[in-house]
Amino acid sequence: MASPEDTPVGRRLQLVKHIIIVCSGKGGVGKSSVSTQLALCLRATSPTARVGILDVDLTGPSIPRMLGLDSHPVHQSSDGWVPVYADGSEARLSCMSVGFLLKRKEDSVVWRGPKKNAMIRQFLSDVRWGELDYLVIDTPPGTSDEHLSLVEHMAPVRSRISAVIVTTPQAVALLDAMKCLSFTRATSIPVLGLVENMSGYVCPCCGEITNVFSTEGGEEMARREGLQFLGSLPVDTELVSLLDAAEPDDQASNAVLAEGGSPHSFRLLELYEKTSTAPLFRAIVERIMNGLSAAESRE
Amino acid sequence: MIAVQQATPIPDPLSVPANAPEHCPGTESELAGKADACAGCANQEICASGVAKGPDPALPFVRERMSTVKRKILVLSGKGGVGKSTFTAQLGWAFAADETLQTGIMDVDICGPSIPTILGIASEQVHASSSGWSPVYVQDNLGVMSVGFMLPSSKDAVMWRGPKKNGLISQFLKDVDWGELDYLVIDTPPGTSDEHLSIVTYLKESGIDGAVVITTPQEVALQDVRREIDFCRKVGIPVIGLVENMSGFVCPSCKHESQIFKPSTGGGRRLAQDMGVDFLGAVPLDPRIGKSADYGVSFLDEYPDSPASIAYLDIIDKIRLKLGD
Ligand SMILES: Nc1ncnc2c1ncn2[C@@H]1O[C@H](COP(=O)(O)OP(=O)(O)OP(=O)(O)O)[C@@H](O)[C@H]1O
Ligand SMILES: Nc1ncnc2c1ncn2[C@@H]1O[C@H](COP(=O)(O)OP(=O)(O)OP(=O)(O)O)[C@@H](O)[C@H]1O
Ligand code: SF4
Ligand SMILES: [Mg+2]
Ligand SMILES: [Mg+2]
């Protein structure tokens, strides 16, 4: 009999060391932006780190836009789908999303569960990820078909999966984060910790900090549930524009060039590293990596 | 070779039953019941017979229930967290401010129901009576139904696949004893998936008056909203208009206005223009909206003079006007 690892998904993800699922329950709390930042920061942890990012938000894919890869086509090779590389020829940040498969970007993807399930299976078994240190998976809100399919198809690589839960500080978001946590418990996925996003806004005019979406609920929930609190990220308007793939104003890109960045280097990462969120996020990534190695040494 | 999704003709999304397998050609197709995909499908016999082009057995009951509901309004957005549930609640409260009107709110966000919290009725339960499930009442003329009232604990995850969600939505539509309603406002989860297809399939016959689409100003939200409007067109739901939420923030300390979610591609107004839908208005970001929602109190009642309340009421007037009420 074939070993449980020996399935198309198991074989395809054989050389992937860690799989991190980013989830939240609630919509719009920043799963996709946390996934994007996580992938960027993990790639920057070493000059040889290889990271993949898989977007399983099939009806509302945000990753292509956030990585500045809107309307890139996906190529099919004899050995499966070739992911899109966000960093060009360096090819250390690969990406796959339904967004790349649509003919027109305003086309809606109106799929019921079974079709979503098939797409996710294909993403996991047919994409040529190759060797990866980390595969980050961005999920849609909720705990439904996409999540169940992910867990089901990834059974052969179970031992390498963990999750990061994202929330914002409001009660309505925490309520859904709790449901998301119940989901990870029901499916026995270890949780690396909780990120509280958008927790406070610094007025650009007077510097006053306003809790636009109230505050500290995330830390409190982490304490109560015995989760690692990975950190909180304030509202950062620069980040919104960067992830909107707005043409960076020339001042910013000129500054990158002036400081020795080459036009060929990975500009998104360079611009990201200039945001006020980047240093905070690096601390989060450090905690995540510690969590992963602690889990490894326990095995 | 470039990979493109769906080389085969796309079936009408409304003709793919919730329990059909992945490659279902659609029950209206000539191949219905005969395609390779149909092998093993529970509907194969009916589909192949070509007679009963499978109308859902729940449909006549839904029609009956909905015959006493005057207006049915969907609140939609492709993007999560843009304020659909908050808007639904304000719309409900605003309609219910008129004592002569009866309003219902139906929450079909099954995995993340926020409506009970926002309306301050999170600990309530639904009761069954001989005429069906009775809604939970916020006040005499504002009834609410949500899966949130049916869970043993708010911490439990609802880990349901499509067909089960479809089943609950059909029950909400046929078994809830709304009585006579002037307005039924339906809050939806983000996306274009099972919940949306189910609600449209069940209500198509009794008629949906239209959808209010919510967005925030940044492109990451707008791109999902374009897809949502495309969805409305595909399934034939009229779009009442677009609302831009969280459009600017006034610092409580220095009163200076700044853009948190900068409209890098022209925001909701431009999108409405490009897609030929009405722009209903913009609601600013106000931290008191989030607080009111968390405490389950009506923002419109608590802060009637705030710019956000004025914006909400103006938008609601436009919706009424467009519906001809
Ligand atoms: N810390 C932050 N400060 C300001 N804006 C942020 C922050 N984090 C995320 N955003 C912005 O908020 C919006 C929603 O974030 P994002 O799309 O990542 O959420 P999501 O949880 O993936 O949403 P969905 O549920 O629709 O998939 C985006 O425009 C994003 O750029
Ligand atoms: N104009 C506003 N100003 C400040 N906060 C707001 C505003 N509108 C909504 N919010 C808050 O933003 C959060 C998201 O809103 P809401 O839950 O209504 O969004 P949603 O679109 O229903 O999300 P989901 O996709 O998860 O269903 C809530 O905490 C809500 O209180
Ligand atoms: S039998 Fe009918 S419902 Fe089932 S797959 Fe075929 S056409 Fe679709
Ligand atoms: Mg997302
Ligand atoms: Mg909602």
XYZ file of C-alpha atoms and ligand atoms in Angstrom:
696
model
C 0.000 0.000 0.000
C 1.184 3.517 -0.744
C 2.287 5.452 2.318
C 0.021 8.331 3.308
C 2.776 10.756 2.244
C 2.676 9.336 -1.228
C -0.240 11.307 -2.641
C 0.024 13.989 -5.328
C -0.158 16.688 -2.648
C 2.330 14.909 -0.385
C 4.805 14.488 -3.232
C 4.411 18.064 -4.416
C 4.949 19.556 -0.974
C 7.701 17.134 -0.032
C 10.400 19.799 -0.111
C 8.379 22.428 1.765
C 9.712 22.775 5.296
C 7.007 24.828 7.020
C 3.432 25.588 6.062
C 1.808 28.568 7.772
C -1.940 29.153 7.401
C -3.072 32.739 8.033
C -6.691 32.878 9.145
C -9.146 35.057 11.075
C -12.826 34.211 10.896
C -13.708 37.885 10.396
C -13.378 39.618 7.041
C -11.106 42.553 6.354
C -8.968 42.292 9.475
C -5.768 42.023 7.447
C -5.210 38.335 6.624
C -3.968 39.113 3.143
C -1.776 41.986 4.236
C -0.323 39.932 7.085
C 0.292 37.033 4.663
C 2.039 39.383 2.250
C 4.187 40.940 4.946
C 4.971 37.552 6.430
C 6.168 36.293 3.051
C 8.269 39.426 2.456
C 9.851 39.292 5.904
C 10.511 35.548 5.821
C 12.215 35.967 2.475
C 14.405 38.666 4.013
C 15.481 36.458 6.931
C 18.341 34.997 4.890
C 19.842 35.620 1.455
C 18.855 32.128 0.403
C 15.422 31.814 2.026
C 12.763 30.601 -0.387
C 9.143 31.451 0.302
C 5.868 30.615 -1.423
C 2.522 32.280 -0.945
C -0.688 30.502 -1.863
C -3.915 32.498 -2.000
C -6.939 30.275 -1.369
C -9.373 33.192 -1.209
C -10.987 32.048 -4.424
C -13.788 34.592 -4.699
C -11.815 37.584 -3.417
C -8.116 37.110 -4.166
C -6.000 40.050 -2.925
C -2.456 38.690 -3.081
C -1.726 39.485 -6.756
C -2.589 43.141 -6.210
C -0.695 43.373 -2.948
C 2.479 41.962 -4.504
C 2.085 44.224 -7.524
C 1.464 41.247 -9.808
C -1.999 42.099 -11.121
C -2.849 40.352 -14.398
C 0.302 38.258 -14.627
C -0.475 35.059 -16.501
C 0.342 31.647 -15.073
C 2.261 29.287 -17.330
C 1.720 25.602 -17.618
C 4.757 23.389 -17.970
C 4.968 19.647 -18.486
C 5.585 19.415 -14.766
C 2.615 21.494 -13.608
C 1.774 25.163 -13.109
C 4.696 27.534 -12.747
C 4.053 29.988 -9.926
C 4.471 33.730 -10.508
C 7.664 35.164 -9.022
C 7.271 38.469 -7.197
C 11.012 39.124 -7.175
C 11.743 38.445 -10.820
C 14.821 36.459 -11.704
C 15.838 35.882 -8.110
C 12.825 33.577 -7.873
C 12.772 33.307 -4.095
C 9.203 34.553 -3.625
C 6.710 32.507 -5.596
C 3.004 33.054 -5.653
C -0.196 31.370 -6.817
C -3.741 32.757 -6.843
C -7.029 32.450 -8.715
C -6.447 36.097 -9.576
C -3.853 34.986 -12.146
C -6.290 32.667 -13.875
C -9.058 35.128 -14.668
C -9.431 36.491 -18.157
C -10.590 39.900 -16.969
C -9.833 41.044 -13.470
C -13.390 42.186 -12.811
C -14.752 38.711 -13.577
C -16.531 37.272 -10.578
C -15.706 33.761 -9.513
C -19.071 32.274 -8.640
C -18.284 28.839 -7.358
C -20.003 26.570 -4.950
C -18.090 24.324 -2.567
C -17.215 21.325 -4.770
C -15.624 23.508 -7.395
C -13.625 25.364 -4.740
C -12.506 22.085 -3.290
C -11.213 20.954 -6.685
C -9.353 24.212 -7.260
C -7.634 23.975 -3.894
C -6.637 20.404 -4.533
C -5.161 21.494 -7.829
C -3.269 24.377 -6.225
C -1.732 21.975 -3.751
C -0.932 19.163 -6.141
C -0.171 20.866 -9.459
C 1.882 23.946 -8.638
C 5.635 23.578 -9.091
C 6.694 25.106 -5.796
C 9.982 23.239 -5.679
C 12.033 23.581 -2.553
C 10.589 26.077 -0.051
C 11.535 27.084 3.455
C 8.064 28.482 4.061
C 4.716 28.235 2.338
C 2.340 30.957 3.572
C -1.353 30.330 2.870
C -3.800 33.259 2.813
C -7.381 32.200 3.497
C -10.800 33.809 3.045
C -12.901 34.756 6.086
C -15.030 32.085 7.722
C -14.478 28.417 8.485
C -16.024 26.726 5.513
C -15.247 24.914 2.285
C -11.849 26.455 1.619
C -10.610 25.755 5.132
C -11.987 22.261 5.310
C -10.560 21.433 1.889
C -7.144 22.778 2.843
C -6.997 20.664 5.963
C -8.290 17.608 4.171
C -5.924 17.734 1.209
C -2.924 18.611 3.321
C -3.361 15.593 5.586
C -0.173 14.009 4.172
C 1.898 17.008 5.328
C 0.048 17.581 8.592
C 3.107 17.610 10.803
C 4.451 20.680 9.021
C 1.293 22.832 9.271
C 0.704 25.593 11.782
C -1.528 28.659 11.892
C -1.343 32.370 12.656
C -4.608 34.035 13.691
C -5.203 37.682 12.803
C -7.777 39.891 14.507
C -8.620 43.534 14.995
C -9.494 44.859 18.449
C -13.294 45.137 18.139
C -15.617 42.700 19.881
C -17.192 41.598 16.578
C -13.746 40.647 15.248
C -12.668 38.876 18.439
C -15.833 36.840 18.400
C -14.935 35.480 14.970
C -11.272 35.030 15.938
C -12.535 32.786 18.717
C -14.458 30.711 16.170
C -11.317 30.500 14.074
C -9.391 29.269 17.104
C -12.074 26.629 17.720
C -11.582 25.553 14.128
C -7.824 25.076 14.589
C -8.508 23.118 17.769
C -11.121 20.920 16.132
C -8.702 20.108 13.321
C -5.643 19.911 15.648
C -3.570 22.519 13.881
C -1.032 24.106 16.240
C -1.407 27.887 16.538
C 1.801 29.929 16.447
C 0.033 32.922 17.892
C -2.277 35.885 17.480
C -1.619 39.209 15.712
C -3.729 42.247 16.582
C -3.959 44.459 13.527
C -5.088 48.098 13.108
C -4.901 48.886 16.795
C -4.554 52.645 16.979
C -4.002 55.479 14.554
C -1.506 58.305 14.840
C -2.974 61.526 13.451
C -0.523 62.723 10.810
C -1.382 66.287 11.766
C -1.106 66.418 15.550
C 0.327 63.032 16.521
C -2.660 62.177 18.726
C -3.220 58.417 18.936
C -6.848 57.416 18.367
C -8.091 53.894 18.833
C -10.077 53.955 15.622
C -11.078 50.346 16.183
C -10.746 50.270 20.007
C -7.779 48.415 21.486
C -6.083 45.575 23.346
C -8.803 42.999 22.823
C -6.327 40.765 20.996
C -3.761 40.644 23.755
C -6.480 39.930 26.270
C -7.848 37.095 24.173
C -4.355 35.607 23.743
C -3.848 35.626 27.497
C -7.220 34.052 28.177
C -6.771 31.309 25.603
C -3.137 30.551 26.379
C -1.918 31.693 22.968
C 1.319 33.422 22.170
C 0.602 37.115 21.518
C 2.712 37.890 18.476
C 2.278 41.659 18.565
C 0.021 44.495 17.548
C 0.261 46.562 14.396
C -1.085 50.106 14.343
C -3.043 51.568 11.449
C -0.446 52.497 8.837
C -1.745 54.514 5.883
C 1.531 54.139 3.983
C 1.090 50.386 4.120
C -2.407 50.649 2.616
C -1.072 52.566 -0.375
C 1.896 50.262 -0.809
C -0.340 47.175 -0.800
C -2.790 48.900 -3.123
C 0.100 48.788 -5.590
C -0.336 52.484 -6.078
C 2.452 53.862 -8.213
C 4.944 54.779 -5.507
C 5.513 58.510 -5.579
C 8.811 59.272 -7.181
C 10.287 60.647 -4.036
C 10.064 57.265 -2.369
C 11.528 55.271 -5.234
C 14.217 57.880 -5.789
C 15.194 57.588 -2.164
C 15.605 53.831 -2.646
C 17.795 54.430 -5.661
C 19.808 57.130 -3.909
C 20.573 54.760 -1.080
C 22.166 52.267 -3.396
C 19.120 50.112 -4.197
C 19.297 49.049 -7.798
C 16.305 49.395 -10.099
C 16.500 45.640 -10.577
C 16.320 44.754 -6.930
C 13.054 43.819 -5.301
C 11.479 47.238 -5.022
C 8.367 46.248 -3.120
C 10.502 44.836 -0.318
C 12.704 47.917 -0.244
C 9.695 50.210 -0.074
C 8.097 48.007 2.544
C 11.163 48.156 4.731
C 10.759 51.926 4.870
C 7.262 51.768 6.378
C 6.795 52.250 10.104
C 5.163 48.815 10.277
C 8.171 46.873 8.976
C 10.258 46.892 12.193
C 7.187 45.882 14.224
C 6.477 43.087 11.820
C 10.044 41.813 11.955
C 9.580 41.301 15.701
C 6.427 39.289 14.947
C 8.318 37.154 12.445
C 11.033 36.502 14.991
C 8.437 35.180 17.433
C 6.930 33.045 14.706
C 10.311 31.547 13.831
C 11.030 30.869 17.488
C 7.679 29.152 17.727
C 8.489 26.987 14.724
C 11.868 25.924 16.004
C 10.495 25.228 19.479
C 7.903 22.952 17.865
C 10.639 21.253 15.853
C 12.826 20.514 18.839
C 9.844 19.029 20.630
C 9.440 16.395 17.940
C 1.100 27.666 -22.615
C -0.966 29.976 -20.490
C -3.300 28.372 -18.023
C -6.815 29.754 -18.092
C -9.579 28.583 -15.880
C -12.725 27.068 -17.417
C -12.124 25.960 -20.963
C -15.595 24.399 -20.983
C -18.697 26.607 -21.256
C -19.553 28.147 -17.912
C -22.883 26.854 -16.609
C -25.363 29.441 -15.396
C -24.295 29.639 -11.744
C -27.910 29.477 -10.616
C -28.467 26.129 -12.295
C -25.769 24.283 -10.351
C -27.432 22.729 -7.293
C -25.636 23.020 -3.981
C -25.060 19.271 -3.818
C -23.792 18.846 -7.389
C -20.235 17.666 -8.056
C -17.487 19.936 -9.303
C -17.996 19.600 -13.074
C -21.803 19.771 -13.047
C -22.831 21.106 -16.464
C -25.852 22.864 -14.929
C -29.365 21.476 -14.691
C -30.504 23.573 -17.667
C -27.798 22.175 -19.918
C -28.444 19.611 -22.639
C -25.930 17.426 -20.876
C -27.775 17.582 -17.556
C -27.753 14.143 -15.996
C -25.733 12.739 -18.913
C -22.304 14.319 -18.540
C -19.379 12.372 -17.091
C -19.635 14.513 -13.991
C -23.197 13.331 -13.377
C -22.122 9.784 -12.552
C -22.934 9.293 -8.895
C -24.652 12.666 -8.454
C -27.775 12.421 -6.303
C -29.773 14.403 -8.859
C -28.812 12.324 -11.870
C -32.129 10.618 -12.377
C -34.178 13.785 -12.196
C -31.752 15.697 -14.411
C -31.528 12.984 -17.045
C -35.316 12.626 -17.204
C -35.394 16.231 -18.365
C -38.833 16.668 -16.786
C -38.539 18.285 -13.454
C -35.539 20.521 -14.271
C -35.051 20.273 -10.553
C -36.843 23.188 -8.906
C -35.966 22.970 -5.249
C -38.849 21.492 -3.241
C -38.482 24.404 -0.818
C -39.350 26.979 -3.472
C -43.166 26.972 -3.167
C -42.851 27.386 0.614
C -40.412 30.256 0.212
C -42.788 31.902 -2.239
C -45.640 31.521 0.226
C -43.666 33.042 3.122
C -42.290 35.870 1.036
C -45.683 36.836 -0.321
C -46.203 38.997 2.766
C -42.866 40.784 2.445
C -42.996 43.979 0.416
C -39.330 44.832 -0.132
C -36.315 42.583 -0.082
C -32.927 44.271 0.000
C -29.536 42.547 -0.050
C -26.449 44.136 1.472
C -23.394 42.876 -0.389
C -19.673 43.330 -0.864
C -16.973 41.143 -2.311
C -14.597 42.413 0.338
C -14.627 41.457 3.999
C -14.855 43.903 6.876
C -16.026 46.880 4.850
C -19.084 47.445 7.054
C -21.869 45.337 5.535
C -23.254 44.193 8.868
C -22.973 47.647 10.397
C -24.799 49.151 7.436
C -27.495 46.468 7.565
C -28.099 47.298 11.219
C -28.352 51.059 10.588
C -30.737 50.429 7.713
C -32.882 48.241 9.966
C -32.915 50.785 12.768
C -33.673 53.643 10.407
C -36.624 51.801 8.832
C -37.883 50.760 12.251
C -37.800 54.366 13.485
C -41.073 54.670 11.599
C -43.546 52.932 13.914
C -45.947 52.180 11.116
C -43.399 50.003 9.337
C -42.437 46.398 10.061
C -38.837 45.485 9.321
C -36.927 42.201 9.391
C -33.186 41.588 9.294
C -31.908 38.252 8.093
C -28.248 37.398 8.632
C -27.006 34.785 6.182
C -23.357 35.088 7.248
C -23.317 31.596 8.696
C -19.658 31.271 9.667
C -19.308 34.787 11.103
C -22.680 36.176 12.201
C -22.189 39.713 13.571
C -25.784 40.945 13.495
C -26.796 39.638 16.956
C -23.855 41.467 18.576
C -24.359 44.700 16.651
C -28.054 44.775 17.549
C -27.373 43.939 21.198
C -29.286 40.633 21.206
C -26.361 38.195 21.207
C -27.637 36.081 24.101
C -31.094 35.479 22.651
C -32.405 32.172 21.328
C -34.944 31.485 18.609
C -38.210 29.854 19.558
C -40.172 27.441 17.481
C -43.933 27.796 17.309
C -46.641 26.103 15.285
C -46.242 28.680 12.527
C -42.467 28.333 12.317
C -39.441 29.892 13.997
C -40.165 33.242 15.535
C -37.582 35.940 14.949
C -35.871 37.668 17.869
C -37.304 41.158 18.307
C -35.067 44.179 18.995
C -38.205 46.257 19.284
C -41.833 45.636 18.353
C -41.337 46.359 14.686
C -37.799 45.024 14.150
C -37.338 41.227 13.997
C -34.063 39.426 13.436
C -32.966 35.954 12.378
C -29.383 34.724 12.482
C -27.526 31.452 12.917
C -25.955 33.219 15.888
C -29.154 32.527 17.853
C -28.888 28.812 17.270
C -25.385 28.002 18.455
C -24.826 26.462 21.855
C -21.834 28.769 22.379
C -20.594 31.827 20.529
C -17.126 30.278 20.589
C -18.087 27.347 18.421
C -16.899 27.398 14.844
C -19.548 26.638 12.259
C -17.572 24.280 10.041
C -20.114 23.726 7.333
C -19.699 23.080 3.674
C -21.973 24.574 1.029
C -24.951 22.177 0.982
C -25.491 22.528 4.712
C -25.409 26.315 4.481
C -27.848 26.098 1.602
C -30.166 24.020 3.778
C -30.162 26.534 6.605
C -30.788 29.442 4.248
C -33.784 27.688 2.756
C -35.096 27.129 6.274
C -34.592 30.787 7.119
C -36.644 31.701 4.087
C -39.451 29.210 4.455
C -39.726 28.519 8.175
C -39.260 31.912 9.826
C -42.551 33.463 10.801
C -41.897 37.067 9.776
C -45.541 37.989 9.466
C -46.261 41.066 7.352
C -43.050 42.939 6.547
C -42.469 46.214 4.784
C -38.745 45.591 4.522
C -36.553 42.527 4.761
C -32.865 43.487 4.841
C -30.427 40.629 4.254
C -26.826 40.785 5.486
C -24.426 38.547 3.580
C -20.886 37.275 4.096
C -18.136 38.582 1.809
C -17.588 36.932 -1.553
C -19.703 35.341 -4.270
C -20.312 31.835 -3.126
C -22.823 29.347 -1.744
C -24.690 31.760 0.517
C -25.119 34.268 -2.298
C -26.162 31.722 -4.864
C -28.611 30.147 -2.450
C -30.278 33.378 -1.468
C -30.609 34.480 -5.081
C -31.920 31.101 -6.202
C -34.582 31.001 -3.505
C -35.652 34.611 -3.856
C -35.476 35.028 -7.587
C -39.088 34.065 -8.060
C -40.509 36.264 -5.339
C -38.224 39.061 -6.509
C -35.286 40.874 -4.949
C -35.808 44.627 -5.044
C -32.111 45.245 -5.237
C -28.693 45.156 -3.666
C -26.822 47.838 -1.794
C -23.110 47.271 -2.373
C -20.639 48.436 0.276
C -16.993 49.269 -0.294
C -14.104 51.104 1.341
C -11.973 53.555 -0.663
C -8.807 51.561 -1.370
C -8.183 49.498 -4.500
C -7.801 46.184 -2.665
C -11.484 46.526 -1.685
C -12.661 48.003 -4.979
C -11.351 45.080 -7.012
C -13.530 42.688 -5.023
C -16.481 45.032 -5.344
C -16.143 45.090 -9.142
C -16.445 41.311 -9.008
C -19.529 41.587 -6.792
C -21.249 43.949 -9.220
C -20.315 41.559 -12.038
C -21.980 38.805 -9.976
C -25.168 40.866 -9.539
C -25.326 41.314 -13.303
C -24.692 37.626 -13.986
C -27.560 36.545 -11.756
C -29.843 39.473 -12.533
C -30.077 41.389 -9.266
C -30.565 45.135 -9.722
C -27.921 47.217 -7.952
C -29.568 49.989 -5.953
C -26.246 51.701 -5.513
C -22.806 51.806 -3.980
C -21.878 53.104 -0.521
C -18.317 54.045 0.361
C -17.606 53.406 4.031
C -14.659 54.499 6.194
C -13.908 57.324 3.775
C -11.786 59.627 5.819
C -11.171 60.183 9.463
C -11.479 63.337 11.533
C -8.989 63.429 14.412
C -10.973 64.050 17.596
C -8.109 66.141 18.915
C -7.158 68.522 16.098
C -10.232 68.065 13.832
C -7.936 67.579 10.881
C -9.267 65.100 8.332
C -6.983 62.370 7.011
C -7.467 59.388 4.724
C -6.765 56.069 6.384
C -7.722 53.990 3.375
C -6.524 56.267 0.596
C -8.567 56.019 -2.630
C -5.510 55.311 -4.765
C -7.624 54.555 -7.828
C -10.456 57.049 -7.379
C -12.461 55.330 -4.633
C -16.120 54.334 -4.701
C -17.292 57.351 -6.655
C -15.076 56.552 -9.601
C -15.938 52.864 -9.474
C -19.660 53.666 -9.501
C -19.147 55.825 -12.542
C -17.027 53.253 -14.346
C -19.512 50.464 -13.730
C -22.630 52.521 -14.294
C -24.183 52.187 -10.852
C -25.472 54.955 -8.581
C -23.181 56.329 -5.923
C -25.302 56.651 -2.779
C -22.802 58.447 -0.551
C -19.765 58.187 1.711
C -19.704 57.439 5.437
C -16.633 58.664 7.350
C -14.656 56.488 9.705
C -15.839 57.208 13.246
C -14.504 55.123 16.156
C -17.873 55.527 17.900
C -19.466 53.388 15.169
C -17.257 50.455 16.139
C -17.950 51.023 19.849
C -21.705 51.256 19.335
C -21.569 48.006 17.371
C -19.568 46.259 20.100
C -22.028 47.424 22.765
C -25.037 46.648 20.608
C -26.545 50.131 20.635
C -27.885 52.163 17.732
C -25.274 54.631 16.523
C -27.981 56.690 14.822
C -29.790 57.121 18.146
C -26.677 57.737 20.224
C -25.008 60.294 17.955
C -27.765 61.676 15.751
C -25.856 64.842 14.881
C -22.564 63.238 13.910
C -21.450 63.540 10.278
C -21.598 59.745 9.981
C -25.265 59.629 11.093
C -26.144 62.379 8.669
C -24.383 60.471 5.897
C -26.162 57.210 6.817
C -29.593 58.879 6.850
C -28.958 60.634 3.573
C -27.992 57.323 1.964
C -31.056 55.608 3.425
C -33.284 58.365 2.007
C -31.783 57.792 -1.409
C -32.447 54.065 -1.124
C -36.091 54.727 -0.254
C -36.400 57.142 -3.106
C -34.923 54.661 -5.563
C -37.314 51.976 -4.385
C -40.152 54.436 -4.840
C -41.256 54.392 -1.181
N -2.087 47.781 9.855
C -2.838 48.298 8.895
N -3.027 49.632 8.807
C -3.811 50.150 7.840
N -4.437 49.437 6.909
C -4.275 48.117 6.934
C -3.488 47.472 7.924
N -3.535 46.126 7.690
C -4.327 45.974 6.610
N -4.763 47.159 6.142
C -5.608 47.417 4.980
O -6.929 47.013 5.298
C -7.552 46.430 4.171
C -8.026 45.025 4.516
O -6.884 44.205 4.731
P -6.759 42.775 4.051
O -7.243 42.830 2.657
O -5.383 42.305 4.309
O -7.793 41.984 4.960
P -8.330 40.498 4.799
O -8.540 39.995 6.166
O -7.437 39.732 3.912
O -9.704 40.757 4.067
P -10.696 39.669 3.379
O -11.448 39.098 4.527
O -11.560 40.453 2.461
O -9.817 38.677 2.696
C -6.518 46.461 3.053
O -6.734 47.571 2.216
C -5.210 46.598 3.778
O -4.244 47.278 3.006
N -17.715 54.002 9.328
C -17.118 53.269 10.246
N -16.251 53.825 11.145
C -15.614 53.073 12.077
N -15.789 51.758 12.224
C -16.641 51.149 11.377
C -17.345 51.862 10.362
N -18.123 50.970 9.694
C -17.898 49.760 10.261
N -17.015 49.865 11.279
C -16.465 48.789 12.117
O -15.634 47.997 11.282
C -15.753 46.631 11.589
C -16.215 45.847 10.368
O -17.555 46.191 10.106
P -18.651 45.069 9.788
O -18.555 43.953 10.736
O -19.946 45.764 9.645
O -18.123 44.634 8.362
P -18.619 43.442 7.432
O -18.435 43.927 6.029
O -19.954 42.985 7.822
O -17.538 42.325 7.784
P -17.578 40.766 7.408
O -17.047 40.732 6.014
O -16.666 40.089 8.366
O -18.995 40.319 7.500
C -16.731 46.540 12.751
O -16.010 46.494 13.946
C -17.511 47.838 12.652
O -17.971 48.253 13.905
S -26.926 15.118 -12.464
Fe -27.726 17.205 -12.646
S -27.054 18.246 -10.796
Fe -25.862 16.337 -10.933
S -24.003 16.928 -12.021
Fe -25.406 16.250 -13.592
S -26.480 18.121 -14.238
Fe -25.454 18.600 -12.319
Mg -7.907 38.670 2.128
Mg -20.621 41.042 8.375
